[in-house]
Short mmCIF file of C-alpha atoms in Angstrom, two decimals:
data_model
loop_
_atom_site.label_atom_id
_atom_site.label_comp_id
_atom_site.label_asym_id
_atom_site.label_seq_id
_atom_site.Cartn_x
_atom_site.Cartn_y
_atom_site.Cartn_z
CA MET M 190 -92.77 58.99 -112.50
CA MET M 191 -92.73 55.23 -112.35
CA LEU M 192 -89.44 53.36 -112.86
CA PRO M 193 -89.44 50.52 -115.35
CA LYS M 194 -89.48 47.04 -113.83
CA GLN M 195 -86.09 46.27 -115.36
CA THR M 196 -84.54 49.34 -113.72
CA PHE M 197 -86.09 48.55 -110.35
CA PHE M 198 -84.88 44.97 -110.54
CA PHE M 199 -81.39 46.18 -111.46
CA LEU M 200 -81.32 48.58 -108.51
CA CYS M 201 -82.37 45.78 -106.15
CA LEU M 202 -79.57 43.58 -107.45
CA LEU M 203 -77.10 46.43 -107.07
CA ALA M 204 -78.21 47.08 -103.48
CA ASP M 205 -78.05 43.39 -102.65
CA TRP M 206 -74.57 43.16 -104.19
CA SER M 207 -73.39 46.21 -102.25
CA TRP M 208 -74.79 44.79 -99.02
CA ALA M 209 -73.10 41.44 -99.66
CA ASN M 210 -69.78 43.13 -100.40
CA GLU M 211 -70.05 45.22 -97.25
CA ALA M 212 -70.86 42.13 -95.17
CA HIS M 213 -67.95 40.25 -96.77
CA ARG M 214 -65.57 43.12 -96.07
CA ARG M 215 -66.76 43.44 -92.48
CA ALA M 216 -66.45 39.71 -91.82
CA THR M 217 -62.99 39.62 -93.40
CA ASN M 218 -61.72 42.55 -91.37
CA GLU M 219 -63.10 41.19 -88.10
CA THR M 220 -61.54 37.78 -88.66
CA VAL M 221 -58.15 39.20 -89.67
CA GLU M 222 -58.12 41.50 -86.63
CA TYR M 223 -58.87 38.55 -84.38
CA MET M 224 -56.03 36.55 -85.96
CA LYS M 225 -53.67 39.46 -85.30
CA PHE M 226 -54.91 39.58 -81.73
CA LEU M 227 -54.01 35.90 -81.32
CA GLU M 228 -50.51 36.54 -82.66
CA THR M 229 -49.56 39.57 -80.62
CA ARG M 230 -50.70 38.42 -77.17
CA THR M 231 -49.51 34.82 -77.04
CA PHE M 232 -47.06 35.33 -74.17
CA PHE M 233 -49.57 37.00 -71.85
CA ARG M 234 -52.14 34.23 -71.66
CA LYS M 235 -52.50 30.97 -69.83
CA ARG M 236 -52.57 27.64 -71.60
CA GLN M 237 -56.13 27.02 -70.42
CA ASP M 238 -57.30 29.98 -72.52
CA ASN M 239 -55.99 28.49 -75.77
CA GLN M 240 -58.96 26.18 -76.27
CA ARG M 241 -61.45 29.05 -76.02
CA LEU M 242 -59.39 31.22 -78.38
CA ILE M 243 -59.02 28.52 -81.03
CA HIS M 244 -62.71 27.67 -80.90
CA SER M 245 -63.55 31.37 -81.21
CA LEU M 246 -61.50 31.60 -84.39
CA GLU M 247 -63.25 28.52 -85.78
CA ALA M 248 -66.65 30.03 -84.94
CA LYS M 249 -65.82 33.28 -86.73
CA LEU M 250 -64.79 31.37 -89.85
CA LYS M 251 -67.90 29.20 -89.58
CA ASN M 252 -70.46 31.98 -89.18
CA ALA M 253 -68.83 34.70 -91.26
CA ASN M 254 -70.81 35.90 -94.25
CA PHE M 255 -68.36 35.48 -97.11
CA SER M 256 -69.81 36.37 -100.49
CA SER M 257 -67.14 34.65 -102.58
CA GLY M 258 -66.78 30.90 -102.87
CA ASN M 259 -63.28 30.59 -101.43
CA VAL M 260 -61.67 32.95 -98.93
CA THR M 261 -58.01 33.28 -97.88
CA LEU M 262 -57.09 35.31 -94.80
CA GLN M 263 -53.47 35.80 -93.77
CA THR M 264 -51.43 37.34 -90.99
CA ASN M 265 -47.79 36.79 -90.17
CA ASN M 266 -48.14 33.43 -88.42
CA ILE M 267 -51.77 32.38 -88.96
CA GLN M 268 -53.46 31.69 -92.29
CA SER M 269 -57.10 30.68 -92.71
CA LEU M 270 -58.82 29.27 -95.79
CA VAL M 271 -62.55 28.73 -96.30
CA PHE M 272 -63.91 26.56 -99.14
CA LYS M 273 -67.54 26.09 -100.10
CA LEU M 274 -68.15 22.48 -101.15
CA THR M 275 -71.08 20.64 -102.68
CA CYS M 276 -72.20 17.02 -102.66
CA ASP M 277 -70.54 16.40 -106.02
CA PHE M 278 -67.16 17.11 -104.42
CA SER M 279 -64.35 15.53 -106.47
CA GLY M 280 -61.40 16.10 -104.16
CA LEU M 281 -59.26 19.08 -103.20
CA THR M 282 -55.53 19.81 -102.95
CA ILE M 283 -54.31 22.80 -100.95
CA ASN M 284 -50.75 23.87 -101.63
CA SER M 285 -48.70 26.30 -99.57
CA SER M 286 -48.26 28.31 -102.76
CA TYR M 287 -51.77 29.63 -102.07
CA LEU M 288 -50.33 31.42 -99.05
CA GLU M 289 -48.01 34.32 -99.68
CA LYS M 290 -46.61 34.32 -96.13
CA ALA M 291 -46.10 30.57 -95.71
CA GLN M 292 -42.64 29.96 -94.25
CA THR M 293 -42.28 26.34 -95.37
CA ARG M 294 -43.83 24.14 -98.01
CA HIS M 295 -46.76 21.85 -97.26
CA ILE M 296 -49.68 20.20 -99.07
CA MET M 297 -53.07 18.90 -97.88
CA GLN M 298 -55.05 16.49 -100.08
CA PHE M 299 -58.72 15.71 -99.33
CA PRO M 300 -60.41 12.62 -100.87
CA THR M 301 -63.75 12.54 -102.66
CA GLU M 302 -65.47 10.73 -99.76
CA LEU M 303 -64.97 13.78 -97.54
CA THR M 304 -68.55 14.98 -98.10
CA GLN M 305 -70.29 11.63 -98.71
CA ARG M 306 -71.38 11.01 -95.12
CA ALA M 307 -72.77 14.53 -94.76
CA CYS M 308 -74.63 14.33 -98.06
CA LYS M 309 -76.22 10.96 -97.17
CA ALA M 310 -77.89 12.43 -94.11
CA ARG M 311 -81.68 12.97 -94.02
CA GLU M 312 -81.35 16.68 -94.46
CA ALA M 313 -78.57 16.94 -96.98
CA PRO M 314 -77.04 20.41 -96.87
CA GLN M 315 -77.04 22.48 -99.99
CA GLU M 316 -73.63 23.85 -99.14
CA LEU M 317 -70.74 22.56 -97.04
CA ARG M 318 -67.97 24.73 -95.67
CA LEU M 319 -64.44 23.38 -95.26
CA ILE M 320 -62.22 25.39 -92.91
CA CYS M 321 -58.43 25.04 -93.00
CA ILE M 322 -56.17 26.88 -90.53
CA TYR M 323 -52.40 26.97 -90.77
CA PHE M 324 -50.39 27.94 -87.66
CA ASP M 325 -46.72 28.82 -88.01
CA MET M 326 -46.40 28.82 -84.22
CA LYS M 327 -46.86 26.02 -81.70
CA TYR M 328 -47.87 28.16 -78.72
CA PHE M 329 -51.57 27.27 -78.90
CA PHE M 330 -50.81 23.53 -79.13
CA GLN M 331 -48.12 23.00 -76.51
CA ASP M 332 -48.67 19.72 -74.71
CA ASP M 333 -47.50 18.81 -71.22
CA ASP M 334 -44.19 17.52 -72.60
CA ASN M 335 -43.58 20.67 -74.68
CA SER M 336 -42.90 18.46 -77.69
CA LEU M 337 -40.72 19.62 -80.57
CA LEU M 338 -42.67 20.08 -83.83
CA LEU M 339 -41.35 20.12 -87.37
CA ASN M 340 -41.02 23.78 -88.41
CA ASP M 341 -43.48 24.60 -85.57
CA ASN M 342 -46.22 24.01 -88.17
CA ILE M 343 -49.76 22.90 -87.32
CA LEU M 344 -52.28 22.27 -90.11
CA GLY M 345 -55.93 22.05 -89.14
CA ALA M 346 -59.05 21.16 -91.13
CA SER M 347 -62.72 20.73 -90.21
CA LEU M 348 -66.03 20.36 -92.01
CA VAL M 349 -68.53 22.77 -90.46
CA ASN M 350 -71.29 21.06 -88.43
CA HIS M 351 -70.09 17.59 -89.46
CA SER M 352 -67.65 15.14 -87.89
CA VAL M 353 -65.30 13.42 -90.31
CA SER M 354 -63.58 10.22 -89.15
CA SER M 355 -62.75 6.66 -90.26
CA LEU M 356 -62.15 7.65 -93.86
CA ARG M 357 -61.19 4.75 -96.12
CA GLN M 358 -59.10 6.83 -98.49
CA GLY M 359 -57.75 9.14 -95.83
CA ILE M 360 -56.23 12.61 -95.91
CA ASN M 361 -52.65 13.18 -97.01
CA ILE M 362 -50.63 15.98 -95.42
CA SER M 363 -47.08 16.52 -96.69
CA PHE M 364 -44.48 18.50 -94.73
CA TRP M 365 -41.15 19.67 -96.10
CA HIS M 366 -38.02 20.84 -94.31
CA ASN M 367 -35.10 22.85 -95.68
CA GLU M 368 -32.50 20.62 -94.01
CA SER M 369 -32.05 16.87 -93.80
CA LEU M 370 -34.17 15.09 -91.19
CA GLU M 371 -32.06 11.93 -90.98
CA ARG M 372 -30.98 12.67 -87.38
CA TYR M 373 -34.58 12.81 -86.13
CA ASP M 374 -37.32 10.34 -85.35
CA LEU M 375 -40.46 11.75 -87.02
CA THR M 376 -44.02 10.89 -86.02
CA CYS M 377 -47.27 12.17 -87.51
CA VAL M 378 -49.71 13.19 -84.77
CA PHE M 379 -53.04 14.95 -84.29
CA TRP M 380 -54.29 17.18 -81.46
CA LYS M 381 -56.59 15.31 -79.07
CA GLU M 382 -58.60 17.69 -76.91
CA GLY M 383 -58.95 16.92 -73.22
CA ALA M 384 -56.05 14.46 -73.15
CA GLY M 385 -53.61 16.77 -71.37
CA LYS M 386 -53.27 17.71 -67.72
CA ALA M 387 -51.74 21.18 -67.73
CA SER M 388 -52.68 21.81 -71.36
CA TRP M 389 -56.04 21.60 -73.15
CA GLY M 390 -54.97 18.60 -75.19
CA ALA M 391 -52.17 16.27 -76.17
CA TRP M 392 -50.60 14.92 -79.33
CA SER M 393 -51.76 11.44 -80.35
CA THR M 394 -50.82 9.05 -83.15
CA ALA M 395 -54.15 7.18 -83.39
CA GLY M 396 -55.44 7.04 -86.95
CA CYS M 397 -52.29 8.56 -88.47
CA GLU M 398 -49.55 6.84 -90.44
CA THR M 399 -46.06 8.27 -90.93
CA ILE M 400 -44.44 7.80 -94.34
CA LEU M 401 -40.92 9.14 -94.98
CA ILE M 402 -40.82 10.12 -98.64
CA SER M 403 -37.24 11.45 -98.43
CA SER M 404 -34.88 12.99 -95.89
CA TYR M 405 -36.63 16.33 -96.56
CA GLN M 406 -40.30 15.28 -96.84
CA VAL M 407 -42.74 13.58 -94.47
CA LEU M 408 -46.17 12.32 -95.55
CA CYS M 409 -48.92 11.94 -92.94
CA HIS M 410 -51.86 9.71 -93.88
CA CYS M 411 -54.76 10.21 -91.45
CA ASP M 412 -58.37 9.01 -91.44
CA HIS M 413 -60.05 12.03 -89.80
CA LEU M 414 -60.11 15.82 -89.68
CA THR M 415 -58.45 17.80 -86.89
CA TYR M 416 -55.15 19.62 -86.30
CA PHE M 417 -52.06 17.79 -87.54
CA ALA M 418 -48.32 18.16 -86.95
CA VAL M 419 -45.09 16.15 -87.04
CA LEU M 420 -43.29 15.40 -83.80
CA MET M 421 -39.49 15.50 -83.88
CA LYS M 422 -37.10 13.70 -81.55
CA LEU M 423 -33.36 13.38 -81.88
CA SER M 424 -32.83 9.79 -82.94
CA SER M 425 -30.60 7.73 -80.71
CA THR M 426 -27.52 6.59 -82.58
CA GLU M 427 -27.80 2.89 -83.20
CA ILE M 428 -24.77 0.92 -82.03
CA SER M 429 -24.16 -2.50 -83.50
CA MET M 430 -23.79 -5.53 -81.26
CA GLU M 431 -20.14 -5.80 -82.32
CA LEU M 432 -19.47 -2.40 -80.71
CA LEU M 433 -21.92 -2.69 -77.84
CA ALA M 434 -20.24 -5.79 -76.38
CA PRO M 435 -16.71 -4.30 -75.95
CA LEU M 436 -18.14 -1.01 -74.68
CA THR M 437 -20.12 -2.93 -72.07
CA TYR M 438 -17.06 -4.90 -70.95
CA ILE M 439 -14.98 -1.73 -70.73
CA SER M 440 -17.66 -0.08 -68.60
CA ILE M 441 -17.92 -3.05 -66.23
CA VAL M 442 -14.15 -3.41 -65.78
CA GLY M 443 -13.54 0.35 -65.51
CA CYS M 444 -16.36 0.97 -63.03
CA SER M 445 -15.32 -2.03 -60.90
CA LEU M 446 -11.73 -0.82 -60.80
CA SER M 447 -12.88 2.71 -59.97
CA THR M 448 -15.09 1.43 -57.15
CA VAL M 449 -12.22 -0.48 -55.53
CA ALA M 450 -9.83 2.45 -56.06
CA SER M 451 -12.32 4.91 -54.53
CA LEU M 452 -12.70 2.73 -51.43
CA LEU M 453 -8.91 2.52 -51.08
CA THR M 454 -8.68 6.30 -51.46
CA ILE M 455 -11.17 6.83 -48.64
CA LEU M 456 -9.37 4.34 -46.36
CA LEU M 457 -5.93 5.82 -47.08
CA HIS M 458 -7.26 9.32 -46.54
CA PHE M 459 -8.66 8.61 -43.09
CA TYR M 460 -5.60 6.54 -42.18
CA SER M 461 -3.22 9.38 -43.09
CA ARG M 462 -5.40 11.92 -41.27
CA ARG M 463 -5.41 9.72 -38.19
CA ILE M 464 -1.61 9.48 -38.14
CA LEU M 465 -1.11 13.21 -38.65
CA GLY M 466 -3.90 14.04 -36.23
CA CYS M 467 -5.76 16.61 -38.35
CA PHE M 468 -9.02 16.36 -40.28
CA PRO M 469 -9.49 19.03 -42.94
CA ARG M 470 -13.00 20.02 -43.99
CA THR M 471 -12.25 19.99 -47.72
CA PHE M 472 -12.66 16.22 -48.10
CA ASN M 473 -15.98 16.16 -46.24
CA LEU M 474 -17.14 19.12 -48.28
CA GLY M 475 -16.54 17.21 -51.51
CA ILE M 476 -18.95 14.46 -50.46
CA ILE M 477 -21.97 16.74 -51.01
CA GLU M 478 -20.71 18.45 -54.16
CA HIS M 479 -22.21 15.84 -56.52
CA SER M 480 -25.60 17.58 -56.72
CA SER M 481 -24.01 20.63 -58.36
CA CYS M 482 -20.90 19.08 -59.88
CA LEU M 483 -20.80 21.27 -63.01
CA THR M 484 -20.66 24.47 -60.98
CA TRP M 485 -18.05 23.05 -58.62
CA MET M 486 -15.88 21.97 -61.55
CA ALA M 487 -16.03 25.56 -62.80
CA ILE M 488 -15.05 26.74 -59.29
CA GLU M 489 -12.05 24.38 -59.33
CA GLY M 490 -11.02 25.90 -62.65
CA PHE M 491 -11.40 29.42 -61.26
CA ASN M 492 -9.33 28.54 -58.18
CA LEU M 493 -6.60 27.08 -60.39
CA TYR M 494 -6.70 30.26 -62.47
CA LEU M 495 -6.00 32.33 -59.36
CA LEU M 496 -3.11 30.09 -58.34
CA LEU M 497 -1.41 29.79 -61.72
CA VAL M 498 -2.25 32.95 -63.65
CA ARG M 499 -2.81 35.83 -61.26
CA VAL M 500 -0.61 34.55 -58.36
CA TYR M 501 -0.24 37.98 -56.68
CA ASN M 502 -2.85 40.20 -55.02
CA ILE M 503 -5.58 37.57 -55.10
CA TYR M 504 -6.77 37.84 -51.52
CA ILE M 505 -10.55 37.53 -51.41
CA GLN M 506 -12.38 38.11 -48.17
CA ARG M 507 -14.49 35.12 -47.01
CA TYR M 508 -13.35 33.19 -50.08
CA ILE M 509 -14.64 29.72 -49.08
CA LEU M 510 -18.01 31.11 -47.96
CA LYS M 511 -18.49 32.87 -51.29
CA LEU M 512 -17.50 29.74 -53.22
CA CYS M 513 -20.02 27.65 -51.28
CA ALA M 514 -22.75 30.23 -51.81
CA PHE M 515 -22.11 30.26 -55.55
CA GLY M 516 -21.48 26.51 -55.86
CA TRP M 517 -24.84 25.53 -54.38
CA GLY M 518 -26.80 28.76 -54.67
CA PHE M 519 -26.47 29.31 -58.41
CA PRO M 520 -27.65 25.80 -59.49
CA GLY M 521 -30.51 25.99 -56.99
CA PHE M 522 -31.53 29.41 -58.28
CA VAL M 523 -31.51 28.19 -61.91
CA VAL M 524 -33.66 25.15 -61.10
CA LEU M 525 -36.09 27.24 -59.02
CA LEU M 526 -36.35 29.85 -61.78
CA LEU M 527 -37.02 27.12 -64.34
CA LEU M 528 -39.77 25.58 -62.21
CA LEU M 529 -41.43 28.95 -61.63
CA TRP M 530 -41.31 29.77 -65.35
CA LYS M 531 -42.49 26.36 -66.56
CA SER M 532 -43.51 23.85 -63.91
CA SER M 533 -43.90 21.08 -66.49
CA ALA M 534 -40.25 21.32 -67.58
CA TYR M 535 -39.31 18.39 -65.34
CA GLY M 536 -41.09 15.08 -65.56
CA ARG M 537 -40.91 11.46 -66.63
CA TYR M 538 -38.53 11.12 -69.58
CA GLU M 539 -38.79 7.88 -71.55
CA ILE M 540 -35.60 6.29 -72.88
CA GLN M 541 -35.96 3.52 -75.42
CA ILE M 542 -33.36 0.78 -75.16
CA LYS M 543 -32.99 -1.28 -78.31
CA THR M 544 -31.38 -4.68 -78.60
CA SER M 545 -31.25 -5.71 -82.22
CA GLN M 546 -29.78 -8.82 -83.75
CA GLU M 547 -30.05 -10.38 -87.17
CA ASN M 548 -33.33 -12.22 -86.62
CA ASP M 549 -34.43 -10.70 -83.35
CA ALA M 550 -35.47 -7.22 -82.30
CA ASN M 551 -36.46 -6.31 -78.79
CA SER M 552 -37.07 -2.92 -77.23
CA GLN M 553 -37.88 -1.81 -73.73
CA ASN M 554 -38.37 1.57 -72.14
CA THR M 555 -36.89 3.00 -69.00
CA SER M 556 -37.80 6.34 -67.46
CA ILE M 557 -35.96 8.95 -65.43
CA CYS M 558 -36.85 12.34 -63.97
CA TRP M 559 -35.36 14.73 -66.49
CA ILE M 560 -35.96 17.89 -68.49
CA LYS M 561 -38.55 17.07 -71.14
CA SER M 562 -38.14 20.12 -73.37
CA MET M 563 -35.34 19.92 -75.96
CA GLU M 564 -34.97 23.72 -76.04
CA ILE M 565 -34.42 23.84 -72.28
CA GLN M 566 -31.97 20.93 -72.50
CA TRP M 567 -29.90 22.75 -75.09
CA VAL M 568 -29.74 25.94 -73.02
CA PHE M 569 -29.46 24.71 -69.43
CA VAL M 570 -27.67 21.39 -69.97
CA MET M 571 -25.66 21.43 -73.18
CA GLY M 572 -24.98 25.17 -73.06
CA TYR M 573 -23.97 25.29 -69.39
CA ALA M 574 -21.89 22.12 -69.62
CA GLY M 575 -20.24 23.37 -72.81
CA VAL M 576 -19.22 26.71 -71.30
CA THR M 577 -17.88 24.99 -68.16
CA SER M 578 -15.90 22.42 -70.16
CA LEU M 579 -14.47 25.10 -72.43
CA PHE M 580 -13.37 27.26 -69.48
CA ASN M 581 -11.73 24.34 -67.66
CA LEU M 582 -10.06 23.15 -70.86
CA VAL M 583 -8.47 26.58 -71.32
CA ILE M 584 -7.23 26.48 -67.71
CA LEU M 585 -5.75 23.00 -68.25
CA ILE M 586 -3.94 24.12 -71.40
CA TRP M 587 -2.58 27.09 -69.49
CA ALA M 588 -1.30 24.77 -66.73
CA VAL M 589 0.40 22.48 -69.27
CA LYS M 590 1.99 25.53 -70.87
CA MET M 591 3.41 26.63 -67.52
CA LEU M 592 4.81 23.15 -66.84
CA HIS M 593 6.45 23.15 -70.25
CA GLY M 594 8.00 26.54 -69.47
CA LEU M 595 9.50 25.15 -66.25
CA HIS M 596 11.03 22.26 -68.19
CA CYS M 597 12.70 24.61 -70.63
CA ARG M 598 14.49 26.41 -67.76
CA GLU M 599 15.66 23.24 -66.03
CA LYS M 600 18.69 21.23 -67.07
CA LYS M 601 17.49 17.89 -65.69
CA TRP M 602 13.85 17.97 -66.66
CA GLU M 603 13.61 14.22 -67.31
CA SER M 604 13.13 13.55 -63.60
CA ARG M 605 9.94 15.65 -63.53
CA ILE M 606 8.18 14.08 -66.51
CA CYS M 607 6.43 11.35 -64.50
CA ARG M 608 5.32 13.79 -61.83
CA ASP M 609 4.04 16.29 -64.40
CA ILE M 610 2.12 13.60 -66.25
CA THR M 611 0.46 12.68 -62.96
CA THR M 612 -0.27 16.36 -62.35
CA VAL M 613 -1.90 16.85 -65.75
CA LEU M 614 -3.90 13.63 -65.32
CA GLY M 615 -5.09 14.74 -61.90
CA LEU M 616 -6.04 18.19 -63.15
CA SER M 617 -7.96 16.63 -66.04
CA VAL M 618 -10.02 14.59 -63.60
CA LEU M 619 -10.41 17.50 -61.19
CA LEU M 620 -11.63 19.86 -63.92
CA GLY M 621 -13.89 17.26 -65.56
CA VAL M 622 -12.25 17.61 -68.97
CA THR M 623 -13.20 14.06 -69.99
CA TRP M 624 -16.89 14.96 -69.76
CA SER M 625 -16.46 17.22 -72.79
CA LEU M 626 -15.87 14.20 -75.06
CA PRO M 627 -19.63 13.65 -75.77
CA PHE M 628 -19.67 17.02 -77.55
CA PHE M 629 -17.70 15.33 -80.35
CA SER M 630 -20.26 12.55 -80.96
CA PHE M 631 -20.86 13.31 -84.63
CA SER M 632 -19.59 12.23 -88.02
CA ASP M 633 -16.23 10.40 -87.97
CA PHE M 634 -15.60 11.38 -84.34
CA LEU M 635 -18.47 9.21 -83.07
CA LEU M 636 -16.62 5.89 -82.82
CA PRO M 637 -13.40 7.24 -81.19
CA GLN M 638 -15.52 9.36 -78.83
CA LEU M 639 -17.51 6.34 -77.70
CA PHE M 640 -14.42 4.37 -76.69
CA LEU M 641 -12.47 7.31 -75.24
CA SER M 642 -15.45 8.55 -73.23
CA THR M 643 -16.20 5.04 -71.94
CA ILE M 644 -12.57 4.38 -70.95
CA PHE M 645 -11.81 7.70 -69.27
CA ASN M 646 -15.13 8.21 -67.51
CA SER M 647 -15.34 4.62 -66.23
CA LEU M 648 -11.80 4.94 -64.79
CA TYR M 649 -12.56 8.20 -63.01
CA GLY M 650 -12.20 6.70 -59.54
CA PHE M 651 -8.93 4.99 -60.49
CA PHE M 652 -7.47 8.28 -61.73
CA LEU M 653 -8.45 9.94 -58.46
CA PHE M 654 -6.67 7.15 -56.59
CA LEU M 655 -3.46 7.71 -58.59
CA TRP M 656 -3.78 11.44 -58.01
CA PHE M 657 -4.20 10.95 -54.28
CA CYS M 658 -1.20 8.60 -54.08
CA ALA M 659 1.01 11.03 -56.00
CA GLN M 660 -0.02 13.92 -53.76
CA LYS M 661 0.48 11.77 -50.66
CA ARG M 662 3.99 10.82 -51.75
CA HIS M 663 4.81 14.43 -52.59
CA SER M 664 3.47 15.58 -49.21
CA ASP M 665 5.51 12.92 -47.35
CA LEU M 666 8.70 13.96 -49.15
CA GLU M 667 8.07 17.60 -48.24
CA ALA M 668 7.44 16.61 -44.62
CA GLU M 669 10.69 14.59 -44.46
CA THR M 670 12.66 17.42 -46.03
CA SER M 671 11.13 19.96 -43.66
CA SER M 672 11.87 17.71 -40.67
CA SER M 673 15.50 17.21 -41.75
CA LEU M 674 16.04 20.93 -42.26
CA GLN M 675 14.47 21.64 -38.89
CA MET M 676 16.76 19.15 -37.18
CA ILE M 677 19.83 20.65 -38.87
CA ARG M 678 18.70 24.15 -37.95
CA THR M 679 18.06 23.06 -34.38
CA GLY M 680 21.51 21.45 -34.14
CA LEU M 681 23.21 24.59 -35.42
CA GLN M 682 21.26 26.73 -32.98
CA SER M 683 22.18 24.46 -30.07
CA ASN M 684 25.86 24.71 -30.95
CA HIS M 685 25.83 28.52 -31.00
CA SER M 686 23.26 29.06 -28.25
CA PRO M 687 23.29 26.27 -25.69
CA LEU M 688 20.71 28.01 -23.54
CA ARG M 689 18.07 28.18 -26.35
CA SER M 690 15.67 25.27 -26.44
CA PRO M 691 15.01 23.63 -29.82
CA GLN M 692 11.88 24.60 -31.74
CA PRO M 693 9.39 21.81 -32.41
CA SER M 694 9.04 20.92 -36.06
CA SER M 695 5.82 21.97 -37.75
CA LEU M 696 4.25 19.59 -40.22
CA THR M 697 1.36 20.67 -42.37
CA CYS M 698 -1.60 18.49 -43.23
CA SER M 699 -2.47 18.85 -46.88
CA ALA M 700 -4.59 16.64 -49.09
CA SER M 701 -5.48 19.37 -51.54
CA PRO M 702 -4.64 18.76 -55.23
CA VAL M 703 -3.13 22.24 -55.48
CA PRO M 704 -0.33 23.64 -53.28
CA PRO M 705 -1.57 24.83 -49.88
CA TYR M 706 -2.45 28.49 -49.61
CA GLY M 707 0.52 30.55 -48.49
CA THR M 708 3.17 28.27 -50.02
CA SER M 709 6.44 29.89 -50.96
CA HIS M 710 7.87 29.42 -54.44
CA GLN M 711 11.58 29.76 -55.10
CA GLU M 712 12.69 30.83 -58.53
CA GLY M 713 16.13 32.14 -59.57
CA GLY M 714 17.44 31.90 -56.02
CA VAL M 715 14.87 34.36 -54.67
CA GLU M 716 12.05 33.12 -52.44
CA GLU M 717 8.72 34.81 -53.03
CA ASP M 718 5.58 34.41 -50.91
CA MET M 719 2.33 34.02 -52.82
CA ALA M 720 -0.82 35.59 -51.46
CA HIS M 721 -3.68 33.19 -52.00
CA PRO M 722 -7.41 33.34 -51.41
CA GLU M 723 -8.47 33.12 -47.83
CA THR M 724 -9.24 29.62 -46.61
#
């Protein structure tokens, strides 16, 4: 029995439609599975593999057999869109509302001239395919500097088999953020392949213009197709010339005074050691502590905690050796671990110095070897310094509280005020409390913090000189008192026992800011020996 031609034609259409649907479903599933593969294994690959993986995703979207005109594929952090265009293209706007899993809002606008160059070619294509890929993760596009990106969003677009550049109208990409961006310097960039050393590319600003629509929106106007993003850098707080001049003078005067005071401290130290005939190792040890000063400031706070808070039963075997191992070993271990984890963490860090006047604006750059990643700076610099400053500040408050308690029990406490002020000042310098002032550089605290931080930190050497002089005077008074008591005791012993020879007086050499280990404290008429860490 012969089938009618209409029925046969209908069956052919049905088979062709079924085959197209099956091919579309297969291509969709394969592409989505590959996008999931990219998401789940980001931390187990090398940066050099990212170029191959991104190009593989582009090839799948390019060669996939999609039956429908427009296709949207989504995973948690990667979304892909495919549009079929013709030569009568009239423009296209892609909104993040198309994507159900988009974390933040963004818009891409393509001009009408997008397809003109391709359609003017000798063999004008019947169909053009526009591929747009949205990454909600910056792992695949990390440059050598590990730059900070707005929302970690990268928007990419390409016209299959055609290069699009030097557009007159340009492409507009809008990025939004949920919080104000006033504290950041924002720059629109595109990914330039082959421009990086450790990575497969680098971010470049060529052909892109940055337009700040509001404190929550950034508009990027670019003349080509590629992957786009917005670089973020914490903006340096601009200081007017009226404030910069006095701050500069304070720094010059304070640092000059500290330099002279530090030299006097060194000369007085060696002079006093020469007279007493003993040279302790603590002063020489402090000369090489600068390379790990944060850790050693924390150690000073811990040592003061043992002396003031615990007091009893604080003997620690090989105490100095353990402190040295921690003071230099821990910072070295952290730096080594950071270099092994990310060798590009350290590098040349550019600092822009601005000098602005009414009719003149000059800027110059200076560079230092520093941590280039903002995330690493927050954890290893701001976080570590913040914890150390907080710990030492608590110890200082505890010491002031104990001094106040001693005043309450004394009748004539006025005579100790000057000495206690010197003690608190010396402890503040010793514990590095003044270095915690930059943590208050925000809002209304910015201006007072600038002056207080400049004054205190520039006079650091002068404060150390005052601290040394106060301790030297206190040590001399103790030596005179000890010598007088020894002479009286010797005279009494000679009167009662003429045959016993007098004992030579013993003077201790101490330049430590805290009482020497093994000092006896007398309180309420009862003398108690304190057991201190082993020296």
